[in-house]
XYZ file of C-alpha atoms in Angstrom:
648
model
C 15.534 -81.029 -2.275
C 14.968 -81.932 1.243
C 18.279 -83.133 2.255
C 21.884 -80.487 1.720
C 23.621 -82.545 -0.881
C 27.377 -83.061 0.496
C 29.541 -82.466 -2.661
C 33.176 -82.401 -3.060
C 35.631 -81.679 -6.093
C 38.843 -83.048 -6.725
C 41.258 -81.768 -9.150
C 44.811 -83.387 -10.642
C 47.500 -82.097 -12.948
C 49.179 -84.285 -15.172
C 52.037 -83.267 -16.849
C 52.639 -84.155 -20.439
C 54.217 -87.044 -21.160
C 55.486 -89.632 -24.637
C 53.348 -87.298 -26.369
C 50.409 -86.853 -23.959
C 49.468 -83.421 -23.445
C 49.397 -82.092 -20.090
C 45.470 -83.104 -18.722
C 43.544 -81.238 -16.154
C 41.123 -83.580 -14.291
C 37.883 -83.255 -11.995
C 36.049 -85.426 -10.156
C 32.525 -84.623 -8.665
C 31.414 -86.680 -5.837
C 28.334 -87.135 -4.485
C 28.148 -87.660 -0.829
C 24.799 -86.841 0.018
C 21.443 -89.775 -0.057
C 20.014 -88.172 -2.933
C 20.456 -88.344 -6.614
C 21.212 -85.382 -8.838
C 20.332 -84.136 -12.224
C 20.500 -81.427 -14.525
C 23.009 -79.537 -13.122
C 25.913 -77.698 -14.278
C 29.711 -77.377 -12.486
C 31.127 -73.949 -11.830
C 34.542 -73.362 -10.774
C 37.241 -70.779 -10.495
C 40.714 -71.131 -10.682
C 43.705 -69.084 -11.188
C 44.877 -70.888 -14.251
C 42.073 -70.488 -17.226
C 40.895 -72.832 -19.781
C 40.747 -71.951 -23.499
C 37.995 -69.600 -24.622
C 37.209 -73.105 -26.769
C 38.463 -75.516 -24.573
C 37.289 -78.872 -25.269
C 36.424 -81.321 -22.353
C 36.252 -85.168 -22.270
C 33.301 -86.188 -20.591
C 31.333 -83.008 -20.434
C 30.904 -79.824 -22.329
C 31.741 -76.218 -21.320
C 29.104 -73.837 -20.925
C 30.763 -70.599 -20.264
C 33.981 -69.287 -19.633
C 34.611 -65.435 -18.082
C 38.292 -65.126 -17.200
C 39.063 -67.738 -14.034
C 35.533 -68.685 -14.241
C 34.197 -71.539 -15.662
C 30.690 -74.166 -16.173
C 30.829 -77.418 -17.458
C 27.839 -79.684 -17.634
C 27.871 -83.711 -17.712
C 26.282 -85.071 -20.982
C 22.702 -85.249 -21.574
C 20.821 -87.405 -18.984
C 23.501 -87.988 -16.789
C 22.132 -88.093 -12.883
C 24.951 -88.438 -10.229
C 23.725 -90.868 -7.836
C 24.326 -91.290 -4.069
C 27.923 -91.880 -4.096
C 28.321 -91.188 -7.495
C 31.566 -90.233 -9.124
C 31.556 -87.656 -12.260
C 35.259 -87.404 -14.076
C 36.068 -84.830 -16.742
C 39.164 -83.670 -18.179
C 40.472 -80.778 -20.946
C 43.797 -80.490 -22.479
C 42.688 -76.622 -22.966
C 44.615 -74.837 -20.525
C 46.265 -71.129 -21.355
C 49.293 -72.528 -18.974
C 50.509 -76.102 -17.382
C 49.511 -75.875 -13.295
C 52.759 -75.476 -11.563
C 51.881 -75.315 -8.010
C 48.949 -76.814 -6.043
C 47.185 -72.715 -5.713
C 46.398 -73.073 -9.262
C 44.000 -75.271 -9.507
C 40.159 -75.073 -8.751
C 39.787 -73.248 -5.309
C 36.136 -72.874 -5.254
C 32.823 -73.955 -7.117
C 29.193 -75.073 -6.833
C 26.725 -76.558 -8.459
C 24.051 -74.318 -10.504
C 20.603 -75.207 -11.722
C 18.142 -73.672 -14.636
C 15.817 -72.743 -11.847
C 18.647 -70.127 -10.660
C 19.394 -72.069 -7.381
C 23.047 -73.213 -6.342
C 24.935 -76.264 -4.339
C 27.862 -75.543 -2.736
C 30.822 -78.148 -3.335
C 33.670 -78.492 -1.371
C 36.662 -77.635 -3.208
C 40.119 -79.285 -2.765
C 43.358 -78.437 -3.119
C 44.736 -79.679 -6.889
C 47.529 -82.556 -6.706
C 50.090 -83.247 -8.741
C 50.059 -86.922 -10.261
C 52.749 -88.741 -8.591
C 53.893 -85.824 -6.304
C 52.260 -86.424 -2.584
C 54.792 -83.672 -0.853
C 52.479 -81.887 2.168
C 51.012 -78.697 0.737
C 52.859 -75.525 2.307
C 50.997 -73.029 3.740
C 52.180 -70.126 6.438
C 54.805 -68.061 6.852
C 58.441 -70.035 6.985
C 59.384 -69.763 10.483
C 63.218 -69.084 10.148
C 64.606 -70.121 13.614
C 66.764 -67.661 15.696
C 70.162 -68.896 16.300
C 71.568 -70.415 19.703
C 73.730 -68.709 22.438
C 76.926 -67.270 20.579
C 75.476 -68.044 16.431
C 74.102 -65.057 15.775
C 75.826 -63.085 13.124
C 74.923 -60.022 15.292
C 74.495 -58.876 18.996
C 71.105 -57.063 18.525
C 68.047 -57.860 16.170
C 67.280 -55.074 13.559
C 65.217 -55.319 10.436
C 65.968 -53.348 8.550
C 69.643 -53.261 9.451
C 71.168 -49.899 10.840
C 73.857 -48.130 8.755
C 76.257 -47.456 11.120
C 76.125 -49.572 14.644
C 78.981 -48.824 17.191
C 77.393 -50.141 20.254
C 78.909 -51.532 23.688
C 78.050 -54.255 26.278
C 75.178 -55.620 27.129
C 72.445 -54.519 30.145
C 70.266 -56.401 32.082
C 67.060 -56.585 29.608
C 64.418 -54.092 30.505
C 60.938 -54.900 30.933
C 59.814 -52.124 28.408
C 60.431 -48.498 26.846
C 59.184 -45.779 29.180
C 59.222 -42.782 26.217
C 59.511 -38.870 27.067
C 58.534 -36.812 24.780
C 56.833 -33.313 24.081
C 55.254 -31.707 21.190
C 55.839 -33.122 17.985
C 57.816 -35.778 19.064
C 55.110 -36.715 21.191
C 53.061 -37.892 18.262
C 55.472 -40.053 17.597
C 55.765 -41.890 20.896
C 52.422 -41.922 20.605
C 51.852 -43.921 16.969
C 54.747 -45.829 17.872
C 52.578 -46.746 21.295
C 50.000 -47.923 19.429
C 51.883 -50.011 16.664
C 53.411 -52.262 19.298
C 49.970 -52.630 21.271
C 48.683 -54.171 17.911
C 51.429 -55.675 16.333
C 52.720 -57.316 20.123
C 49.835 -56.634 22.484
C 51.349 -59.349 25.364
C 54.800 -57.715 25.289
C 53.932 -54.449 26.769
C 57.037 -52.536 24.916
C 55.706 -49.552 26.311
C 55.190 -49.575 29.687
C 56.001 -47.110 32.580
C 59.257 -46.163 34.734
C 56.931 -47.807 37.586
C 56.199 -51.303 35.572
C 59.906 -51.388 34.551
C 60.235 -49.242 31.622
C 63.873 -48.050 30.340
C 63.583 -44.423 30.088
C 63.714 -42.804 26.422
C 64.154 -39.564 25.850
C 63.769 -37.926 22.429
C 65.253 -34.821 21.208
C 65.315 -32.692 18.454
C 68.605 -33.830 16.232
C 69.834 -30.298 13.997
C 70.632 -30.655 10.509
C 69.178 -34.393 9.795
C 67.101 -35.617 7.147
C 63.565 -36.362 7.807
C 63.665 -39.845 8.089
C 66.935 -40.299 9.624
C 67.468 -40.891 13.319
C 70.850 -41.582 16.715
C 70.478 -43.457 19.357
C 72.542 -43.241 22.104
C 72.855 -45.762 24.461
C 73.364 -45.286 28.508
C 71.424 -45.340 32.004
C 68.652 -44.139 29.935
C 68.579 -43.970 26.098
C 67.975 -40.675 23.719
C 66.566 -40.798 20.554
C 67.781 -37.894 18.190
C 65.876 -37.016 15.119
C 64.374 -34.238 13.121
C 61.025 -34.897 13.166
C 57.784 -37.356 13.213
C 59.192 -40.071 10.693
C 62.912 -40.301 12.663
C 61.430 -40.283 15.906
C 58.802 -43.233 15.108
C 61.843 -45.138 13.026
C 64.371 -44.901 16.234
C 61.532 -46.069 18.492
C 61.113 -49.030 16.079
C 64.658 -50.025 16.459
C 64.844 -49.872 20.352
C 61.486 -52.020 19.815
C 62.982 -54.784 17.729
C 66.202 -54.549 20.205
C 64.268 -54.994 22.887
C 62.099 -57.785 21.446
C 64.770 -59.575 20.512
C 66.985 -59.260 23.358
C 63.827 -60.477 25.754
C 62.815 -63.299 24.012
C 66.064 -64.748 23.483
C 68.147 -63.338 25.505
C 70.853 -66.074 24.968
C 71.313 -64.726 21.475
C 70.561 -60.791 21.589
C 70.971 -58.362 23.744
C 70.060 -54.645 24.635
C 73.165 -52.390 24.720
C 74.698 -50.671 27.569
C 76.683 -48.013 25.610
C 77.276 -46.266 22.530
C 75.166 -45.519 19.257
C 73.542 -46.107 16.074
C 73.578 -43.985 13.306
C 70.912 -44.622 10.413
C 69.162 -43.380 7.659
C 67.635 -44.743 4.288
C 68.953 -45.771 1.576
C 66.339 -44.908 -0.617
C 63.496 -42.151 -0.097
C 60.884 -44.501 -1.858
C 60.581 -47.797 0.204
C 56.806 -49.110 -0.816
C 54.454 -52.129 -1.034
C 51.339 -52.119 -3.435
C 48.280 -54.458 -2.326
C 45.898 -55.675 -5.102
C 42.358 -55.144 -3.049
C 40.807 -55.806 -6.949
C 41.108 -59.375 -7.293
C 40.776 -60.357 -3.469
C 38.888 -57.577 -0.739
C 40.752 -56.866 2.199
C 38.944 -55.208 4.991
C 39.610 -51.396 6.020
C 40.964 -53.214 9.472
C 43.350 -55.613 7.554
C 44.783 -52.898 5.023
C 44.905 -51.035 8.308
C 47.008 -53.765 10.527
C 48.789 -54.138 7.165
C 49.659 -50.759 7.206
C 51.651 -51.443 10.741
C 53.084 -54.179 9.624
C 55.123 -51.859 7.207
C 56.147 -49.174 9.282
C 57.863 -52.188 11.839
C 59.691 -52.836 8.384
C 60.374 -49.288 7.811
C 58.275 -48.989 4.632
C 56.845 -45.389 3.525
C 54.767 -45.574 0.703
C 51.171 -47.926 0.465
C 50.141 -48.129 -3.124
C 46.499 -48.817 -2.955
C 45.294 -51.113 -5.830
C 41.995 -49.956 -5.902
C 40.524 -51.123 -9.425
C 41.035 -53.763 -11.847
C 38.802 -56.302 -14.239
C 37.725 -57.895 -10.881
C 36.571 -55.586 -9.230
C 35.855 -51.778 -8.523
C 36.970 -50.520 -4.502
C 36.202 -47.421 -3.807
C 33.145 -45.226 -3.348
C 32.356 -42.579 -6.352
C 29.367 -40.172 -5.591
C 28.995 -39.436 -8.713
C 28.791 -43.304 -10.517
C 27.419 -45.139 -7.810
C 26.939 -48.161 -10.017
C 30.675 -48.490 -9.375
C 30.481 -50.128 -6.180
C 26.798 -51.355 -6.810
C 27.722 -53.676 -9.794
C 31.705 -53.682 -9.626
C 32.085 -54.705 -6.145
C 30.173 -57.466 -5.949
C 30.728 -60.753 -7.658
C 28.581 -63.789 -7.690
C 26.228 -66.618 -9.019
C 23.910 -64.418 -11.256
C 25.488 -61.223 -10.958
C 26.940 -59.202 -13.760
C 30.768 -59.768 -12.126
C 31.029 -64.045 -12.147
C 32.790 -65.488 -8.959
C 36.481 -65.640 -9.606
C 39.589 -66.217 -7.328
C 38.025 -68.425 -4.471
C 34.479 -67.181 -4.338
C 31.950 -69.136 -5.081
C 28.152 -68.771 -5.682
C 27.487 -66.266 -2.478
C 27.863 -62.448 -3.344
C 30.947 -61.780 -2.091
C 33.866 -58.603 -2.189
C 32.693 -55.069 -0.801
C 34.295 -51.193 -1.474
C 35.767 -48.418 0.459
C 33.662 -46.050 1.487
C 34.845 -42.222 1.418
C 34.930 -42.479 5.456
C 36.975 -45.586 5.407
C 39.468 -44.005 2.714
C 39.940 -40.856 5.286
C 40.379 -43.827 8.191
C 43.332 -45.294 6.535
C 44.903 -42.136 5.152
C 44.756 -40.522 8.167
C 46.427 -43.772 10.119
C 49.219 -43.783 7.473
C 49.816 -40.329 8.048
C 50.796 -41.027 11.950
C 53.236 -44.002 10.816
C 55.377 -41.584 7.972
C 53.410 -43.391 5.213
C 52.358 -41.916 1.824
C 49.228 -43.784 0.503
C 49.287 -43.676 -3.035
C 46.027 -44.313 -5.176
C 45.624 -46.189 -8.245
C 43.100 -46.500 -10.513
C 44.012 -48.633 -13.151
C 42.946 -46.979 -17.151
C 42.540 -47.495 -19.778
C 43.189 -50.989 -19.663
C 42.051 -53.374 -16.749
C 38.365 -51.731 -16.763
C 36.489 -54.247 -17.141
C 34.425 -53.743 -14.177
C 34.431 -50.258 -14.265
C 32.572 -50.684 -18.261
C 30.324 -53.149 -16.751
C 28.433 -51.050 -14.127
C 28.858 -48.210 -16.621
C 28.419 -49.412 -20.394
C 28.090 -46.455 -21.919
C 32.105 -45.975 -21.402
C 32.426 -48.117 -24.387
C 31.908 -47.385 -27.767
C 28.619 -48.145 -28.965
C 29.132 -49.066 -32.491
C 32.448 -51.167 -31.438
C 32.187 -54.873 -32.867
C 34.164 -57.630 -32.478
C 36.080 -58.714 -28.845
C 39.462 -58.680 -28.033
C 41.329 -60.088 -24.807
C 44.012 -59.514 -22.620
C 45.898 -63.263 -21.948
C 42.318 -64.633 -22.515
C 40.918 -62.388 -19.405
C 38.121 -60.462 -19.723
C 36.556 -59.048 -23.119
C 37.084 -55.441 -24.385
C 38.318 -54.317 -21.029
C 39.833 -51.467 -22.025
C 38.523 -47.580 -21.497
C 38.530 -45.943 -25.219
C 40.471 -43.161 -25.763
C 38.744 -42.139 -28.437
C 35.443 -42.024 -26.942
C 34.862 -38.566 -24.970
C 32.465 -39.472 -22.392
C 35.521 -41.504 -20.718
C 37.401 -38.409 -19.934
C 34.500 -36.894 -17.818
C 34.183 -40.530 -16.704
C 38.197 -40.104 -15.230
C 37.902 -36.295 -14.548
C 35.039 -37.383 -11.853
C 36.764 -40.255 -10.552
C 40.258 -38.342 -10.090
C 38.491 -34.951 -9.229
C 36.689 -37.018 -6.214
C 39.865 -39.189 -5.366
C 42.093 -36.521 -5.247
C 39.852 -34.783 -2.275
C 40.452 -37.789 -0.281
C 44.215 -38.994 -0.791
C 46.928 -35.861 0.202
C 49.527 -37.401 -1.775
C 51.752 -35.734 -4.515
C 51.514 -38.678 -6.274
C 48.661 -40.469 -7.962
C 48.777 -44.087 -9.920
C 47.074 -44.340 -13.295
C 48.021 -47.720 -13.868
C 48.435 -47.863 -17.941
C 49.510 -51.673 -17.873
C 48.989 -54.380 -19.927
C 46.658 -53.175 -22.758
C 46.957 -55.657 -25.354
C 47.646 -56.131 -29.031
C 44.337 -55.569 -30.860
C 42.513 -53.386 -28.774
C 39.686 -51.291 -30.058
C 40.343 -52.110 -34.146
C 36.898 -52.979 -33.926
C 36.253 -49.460 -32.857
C 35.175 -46.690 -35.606
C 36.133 -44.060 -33.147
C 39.256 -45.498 -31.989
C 40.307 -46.321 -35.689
C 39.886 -42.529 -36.923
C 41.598 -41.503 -34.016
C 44.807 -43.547 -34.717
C 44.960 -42.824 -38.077
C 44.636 -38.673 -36.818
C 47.839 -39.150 -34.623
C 49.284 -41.302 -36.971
C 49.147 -44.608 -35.224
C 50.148 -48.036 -37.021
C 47.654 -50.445 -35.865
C 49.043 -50.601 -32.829
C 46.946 -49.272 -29.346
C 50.453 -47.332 -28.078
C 50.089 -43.885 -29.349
C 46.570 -44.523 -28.783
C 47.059 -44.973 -25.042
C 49.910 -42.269 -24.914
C 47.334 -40.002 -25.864
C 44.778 -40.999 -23.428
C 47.702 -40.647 -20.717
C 48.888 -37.584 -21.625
C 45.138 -36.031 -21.348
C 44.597 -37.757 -17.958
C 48.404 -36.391 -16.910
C 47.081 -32.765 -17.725
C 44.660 -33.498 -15.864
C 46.444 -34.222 -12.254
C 49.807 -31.639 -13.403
C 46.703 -28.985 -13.242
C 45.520 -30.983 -10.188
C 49.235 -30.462 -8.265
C 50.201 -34.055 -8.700
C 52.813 -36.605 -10.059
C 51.100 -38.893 -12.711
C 52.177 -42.555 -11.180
C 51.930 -45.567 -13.697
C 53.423 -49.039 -15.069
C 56.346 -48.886 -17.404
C 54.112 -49.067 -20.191
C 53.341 -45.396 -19.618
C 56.939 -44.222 -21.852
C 55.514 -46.506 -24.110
C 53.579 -44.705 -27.760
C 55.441 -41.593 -27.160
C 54.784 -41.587 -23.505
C 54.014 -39.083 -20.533
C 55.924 -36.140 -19.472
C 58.852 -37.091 -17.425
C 58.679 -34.076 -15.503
C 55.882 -34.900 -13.827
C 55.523 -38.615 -13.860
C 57.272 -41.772 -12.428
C 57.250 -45.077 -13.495
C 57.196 -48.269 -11.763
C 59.241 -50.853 -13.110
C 57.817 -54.372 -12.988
C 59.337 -57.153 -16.409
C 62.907 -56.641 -15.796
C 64.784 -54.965 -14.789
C 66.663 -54.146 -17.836
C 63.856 -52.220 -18.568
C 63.506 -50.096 -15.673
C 67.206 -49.468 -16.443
C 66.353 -47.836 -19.923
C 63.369 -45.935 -18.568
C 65.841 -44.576 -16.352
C 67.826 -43.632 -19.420
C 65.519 -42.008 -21.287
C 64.772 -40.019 -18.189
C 61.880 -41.527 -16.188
C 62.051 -41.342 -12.629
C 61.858 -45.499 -11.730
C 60.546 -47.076 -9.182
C 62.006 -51.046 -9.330
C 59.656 -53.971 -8.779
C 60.456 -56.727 -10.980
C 58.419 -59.390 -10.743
C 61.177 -62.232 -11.148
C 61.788 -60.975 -7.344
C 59.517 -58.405 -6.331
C 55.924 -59.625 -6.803
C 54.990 -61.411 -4.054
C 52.284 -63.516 -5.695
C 55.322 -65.913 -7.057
C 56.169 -69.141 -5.242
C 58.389 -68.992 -2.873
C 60.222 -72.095 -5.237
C 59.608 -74.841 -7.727
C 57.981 -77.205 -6.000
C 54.346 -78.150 -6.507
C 53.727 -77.720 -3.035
C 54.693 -74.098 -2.588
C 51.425 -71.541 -3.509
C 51.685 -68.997 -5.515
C 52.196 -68.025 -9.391
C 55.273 -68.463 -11.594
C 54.774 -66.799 -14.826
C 57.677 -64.735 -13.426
C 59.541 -67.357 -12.146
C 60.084 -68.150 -8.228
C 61.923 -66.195 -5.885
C 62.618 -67.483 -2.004
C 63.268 -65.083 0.624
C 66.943 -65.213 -0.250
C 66.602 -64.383 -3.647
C 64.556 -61.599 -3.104
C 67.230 -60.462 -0.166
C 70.071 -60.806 -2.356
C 68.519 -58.903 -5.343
C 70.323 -55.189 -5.547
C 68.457 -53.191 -7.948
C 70.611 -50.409 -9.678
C 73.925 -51.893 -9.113
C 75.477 -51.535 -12.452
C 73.777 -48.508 -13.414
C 75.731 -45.210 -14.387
C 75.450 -42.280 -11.705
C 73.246 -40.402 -14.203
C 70.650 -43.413 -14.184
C 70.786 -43.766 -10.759
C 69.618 -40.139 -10.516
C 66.054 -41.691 -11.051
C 65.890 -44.478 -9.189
C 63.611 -43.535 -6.829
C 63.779 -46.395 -4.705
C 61.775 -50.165 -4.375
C 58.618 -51.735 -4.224
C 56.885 -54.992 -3.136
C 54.081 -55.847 -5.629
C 51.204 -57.860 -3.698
C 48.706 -59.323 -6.592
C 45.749 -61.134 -5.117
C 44.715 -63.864 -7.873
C 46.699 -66.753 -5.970
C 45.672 -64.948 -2.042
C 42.864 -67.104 -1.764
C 43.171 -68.097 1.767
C 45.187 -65.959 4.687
C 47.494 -68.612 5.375
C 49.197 -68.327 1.562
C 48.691 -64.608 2.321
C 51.335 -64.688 5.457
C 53.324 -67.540 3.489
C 54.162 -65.580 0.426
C 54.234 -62.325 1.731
C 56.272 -62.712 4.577
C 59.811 -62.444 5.264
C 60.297 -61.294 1.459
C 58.185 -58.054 2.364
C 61.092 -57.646 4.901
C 63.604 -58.757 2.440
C 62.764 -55.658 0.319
C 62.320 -53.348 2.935
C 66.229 -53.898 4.089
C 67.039 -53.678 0.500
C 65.261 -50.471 0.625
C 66.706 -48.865 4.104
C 70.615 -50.451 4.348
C 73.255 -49.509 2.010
C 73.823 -52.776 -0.202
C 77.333 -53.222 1.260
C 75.724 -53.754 4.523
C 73.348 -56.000 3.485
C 73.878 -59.997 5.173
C 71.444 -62.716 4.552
C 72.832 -64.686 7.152
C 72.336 -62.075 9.743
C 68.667 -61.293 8.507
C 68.248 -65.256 8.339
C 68.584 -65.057 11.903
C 66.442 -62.175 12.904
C 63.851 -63.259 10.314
C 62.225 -65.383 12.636
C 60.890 -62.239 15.083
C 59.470 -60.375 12.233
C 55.822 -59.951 12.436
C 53.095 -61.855 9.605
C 49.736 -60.441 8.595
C 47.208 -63.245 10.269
C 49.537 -65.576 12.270
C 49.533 -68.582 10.312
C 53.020 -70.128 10.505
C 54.218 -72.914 8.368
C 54.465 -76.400 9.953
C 57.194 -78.919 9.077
């Protein structure tokens, strides 16, 4: 072809109506000057077609989770301005919000060449609201509205402050020793986070002189500041020092840019500490790549909010992140996905190879930048379930004489590491063994989620197995015993086995060494706690930041969960009913960031942000000093990922 074809795709959702089933449509266009033939259609989408879904108008080819090829019938050549339709009732769930439609896809030909098309956002029939993308900007209040006199996120537990000063132009920090690697990572967060506001600046450019001192008897993360001609900051180490420092930073952010509504104090103190030692955010980097700089930046972003533990996602079906000496096929096949490849485009990539991996240097990079901001990076490598790109650059992991397929929610086929099938646990032992020399943490993340009903019956090993342990059928007590093996494993290791709820599940891990994190309801959490788990809460009817932000068709995000605004996820109090002896194990919260419906930065910053900061407060104040109204109104200086802000 001499001439780029110009291509576009349209998708609509139609809901069901007087007995019509809900229809998914597409329509190809041609707006090139040539004709084409004998093509297929590939797209991706967050919401799947059947395994057998049947299409009017065309016929599907292949489907691989999100990923699917439909070709027109037989002859059919889509001339210069040419229109293609097709349709399928088939879907595994109604569309509910424009993000889950078809967000990428191309044309493919037998000759292995590709066409790009332009994909466009799905629409709703007869809904025409704008599509939302961005973070909400919630304004700041005018002179004499704001529920408060300074801006703090999270909120201080004890405030008893006087006056108001003229504003300064910046922070000029003393320090020495320890506490000087403090002023120093708390230099560099507001450089990046707020490089034209100069927060730190000198005595001779206008700085406020800050002092801090070594506070006796406090808890590490706990911190005073006292207010005067100059300010102290009182603390017993790294984590309070950098945490008071962020408060005079938001004070002082706030009170210059609208100094109307905030101001700095002249006199008097605040008093904090957290409310909960475990105040975390996970990021999926499976399903969409984020850069060593943007997990990085992202890393800042959380310490502004206060936030002290960064649960990697590293693995998952779609895709393998991190650099293994010893497999190197890992990386090689599992990180890349593509037209051809052995990993199909999914989640907004099209034909082009596309993802990319950690390497061992980067991993070292990040950790050690965590390590200045207070943060604990926790690993996870998701077994035995969620493999499936971890069996495809290493087949052998599955059981040659298995037959037969079985599926998680229609994903990916026989995804699931066998526990019955030894050459896995060397497989793990080398993973962990070369993970755990590059991550400090006490704690490491198994995963242990979501293996489903009917996995491995077609496996002789796996069937011999359960009926050894006395299984029923079901994969539990196989799984419990595949845990329990890779928990000896890190106990001998010096680490806490991290995992999903599913963990107790089968007969489950050893709760002395193990937490779980709670993510269905959290009703469930609340009986982990019961039977003795340490818990970790992130529910995903508020906590998973992949759900819309509301109802409407025009917010992004999933809703398998439900929807949950920034309010909802502000107001949400996890543990608030529970008995003092099941509060024992609530460790504390956690954001959940899953990438399937992240296919562009601006839904990023729009569904992430404020609710990240929504769950941090929940995480640092004590719940009776919680307000929505007064983090409405300080909401609005809170920092995003990538800058894109929502537009009325």
């Amino acid at each position: 072809m001499s001439v780029r074809p110009a291509l576009t795709l349209a998708t609509t959702f139609s809901k069901a109506t007087d007995g019509k089933p809900a229809t998914y449509g597409l329509e190809l266009t041609n707006e090139s000057t040539e004709a084409i033939r004998d093509f297929t259609l590939c797209f991706v989408a967050p919401t799947r077609v059947d395994l057998d879904a049947v299409f009017d108008n065309a016929t599907m080819q292949r489907r691989s989770s999100n990923f699917v090829e439909i070709a027109p019938p037989a002859g059919f050549v889509l001339e210069p301005g040419g229109r293609w339709k097709a349709s399928t009732a088939s879907l595994g769930r109604d569309l509910r919000h424009w993000s889950d439609g078809a967000n990428a896809a191309y044309l493919a030909f037998a000759d292995g060449k590709t066409l790009p098309v332009e994909s466009r956002p799905t629409t709703l029939t007869g809904d025409n609201a704008p599509l939302k993308r961005g973070t909400e900007p919630f304004p700041v209040p005018g002179p004499g509205k704001s529920p408060a006199p300074i801006s703090v996120v999270p909120w201080p537990n004890h405030v008893a402050i006087e006056g108001a000063r003229d504003v300064p132009a910046g922070l000029a920090i003393t320090a020495s020793g320890e506490a000087q690697t403090a002023a120093d990572a708390f230099a560099d967060l507001a450089r990046s986070l707020f490089p034209a506001d100069a927060l730190v600046r000198p005595v001779e450019e206008g700085g406020l002189s800050v002092t801090l001192v070594t506070g006796a008897g406090q808890k590490p993360e706990a911190y005073r500041i006292v207010f005067g001609d100059e300010v102290t900051v009182h603390a017993a180490g790294h984590a309070g020092w950098l945490y008071g420092l962020v408060t005079l930073g938001q004070i002082l952010r706030g009170a210059r840019r609208h100094p109307l509504t905030f101001s700095f104090p002249a006199a008097g103190e605040i008093v904090d500490a957290p409310a909960f030692g475990w105040r975390g955010s996970h990021l999926d980097v499976s399903r969409q790549f984020y850069s060593t700089g943007e997990v990085e930046q992202f890393l800042k972003v959380m310490v502004w909010n206060k936030l002290n533990r960064f649960h990697w996602h590293l693995t998952d079906d779609e895709g393998w992140r991190v650099e293994i000496d010893a497999y190197p096929e890992l990386t090689r096949v599992g990180a890349w996905r593509g037209h051809g490849l052995p990993m199909p485009p999914l989640f907004g990539t099209g034909a082009a190879r596309t993802g990319g991996y950690y390497t061992k240097a980067a991993i070292r990079q990040v950790v050690a930048l965590a390590e200045t901001f207070g943060i604990d990076v926790v690993p996870e490598v998701d077994v035995p379930g969620h493999s499936f790109a971890a069996i495809t650059a290493l087949p052998w992991l599955a059981d040659p004489d298995e037959t037969g397929a079985y599926y998680f929610h229609d994903n990916f086929p026989n995804g699931c590491l066998n526990p019955a099938h030894e050459p896995v646990y060397e497989f793990v032992e080398k993973v962990f063994g070369e993970l755990l020399e590059l991550f400090p943490s006490r704690t490491f993340h198994v995963g242990a989620d979501e293996v489903p009903e009917g996995a491995w019956e077609g496996s002789p090993l796996a069937r011999a197995m359960n009926e050894e342990i006395g299984g029923t059928g079901s994969p539990a007590k196989l799984q419990a015993a595949f845990l329990k093996r890779v928990q000896t494993f890190l106990t001998a290791n010096g680490r806490i086995t991290g995992a999903w709820e599913e963990a107790a599940m089968g007969g489950g891990i050893d709760k002395e060494h193990a937490y779980l994190v709670g993510w269905t309801t959290i009703e469930v959490s609340q009986e982990r706690a019961e039977e003795g788990y340490d818990i970790v809460i992130a529910p995903g009817q508020r906590y998973y930041l992949d759900m819309a932000n509301g109802a409407a068709w025009s917010e992004p995000g999933a809703s398998w969960a439900g929807w949950s605004g920034p309010e909802e996820t502000y107001i949400f109090q996890p543990g608030g009913d529970w008995t003092e002896e099941q509060k024992k194990h609530l460790l504390g919260v956690q954001a959940c960031i899953w990438s399937e419906h992240l296919t562009d930065r601006a839904i990023f910053d729009r569904l992430v942000f404020p609710r990240l900061s929504a769950i941090a407060e929940t995480g640092w104040t004590q719940a009776e000093r919680k307000s929505w109204p007064r983090f409405r109104a300080m909401a609005g200086l809170l920092p995003n990922l990538y800058g894109y802000w929502a537009t009325e």
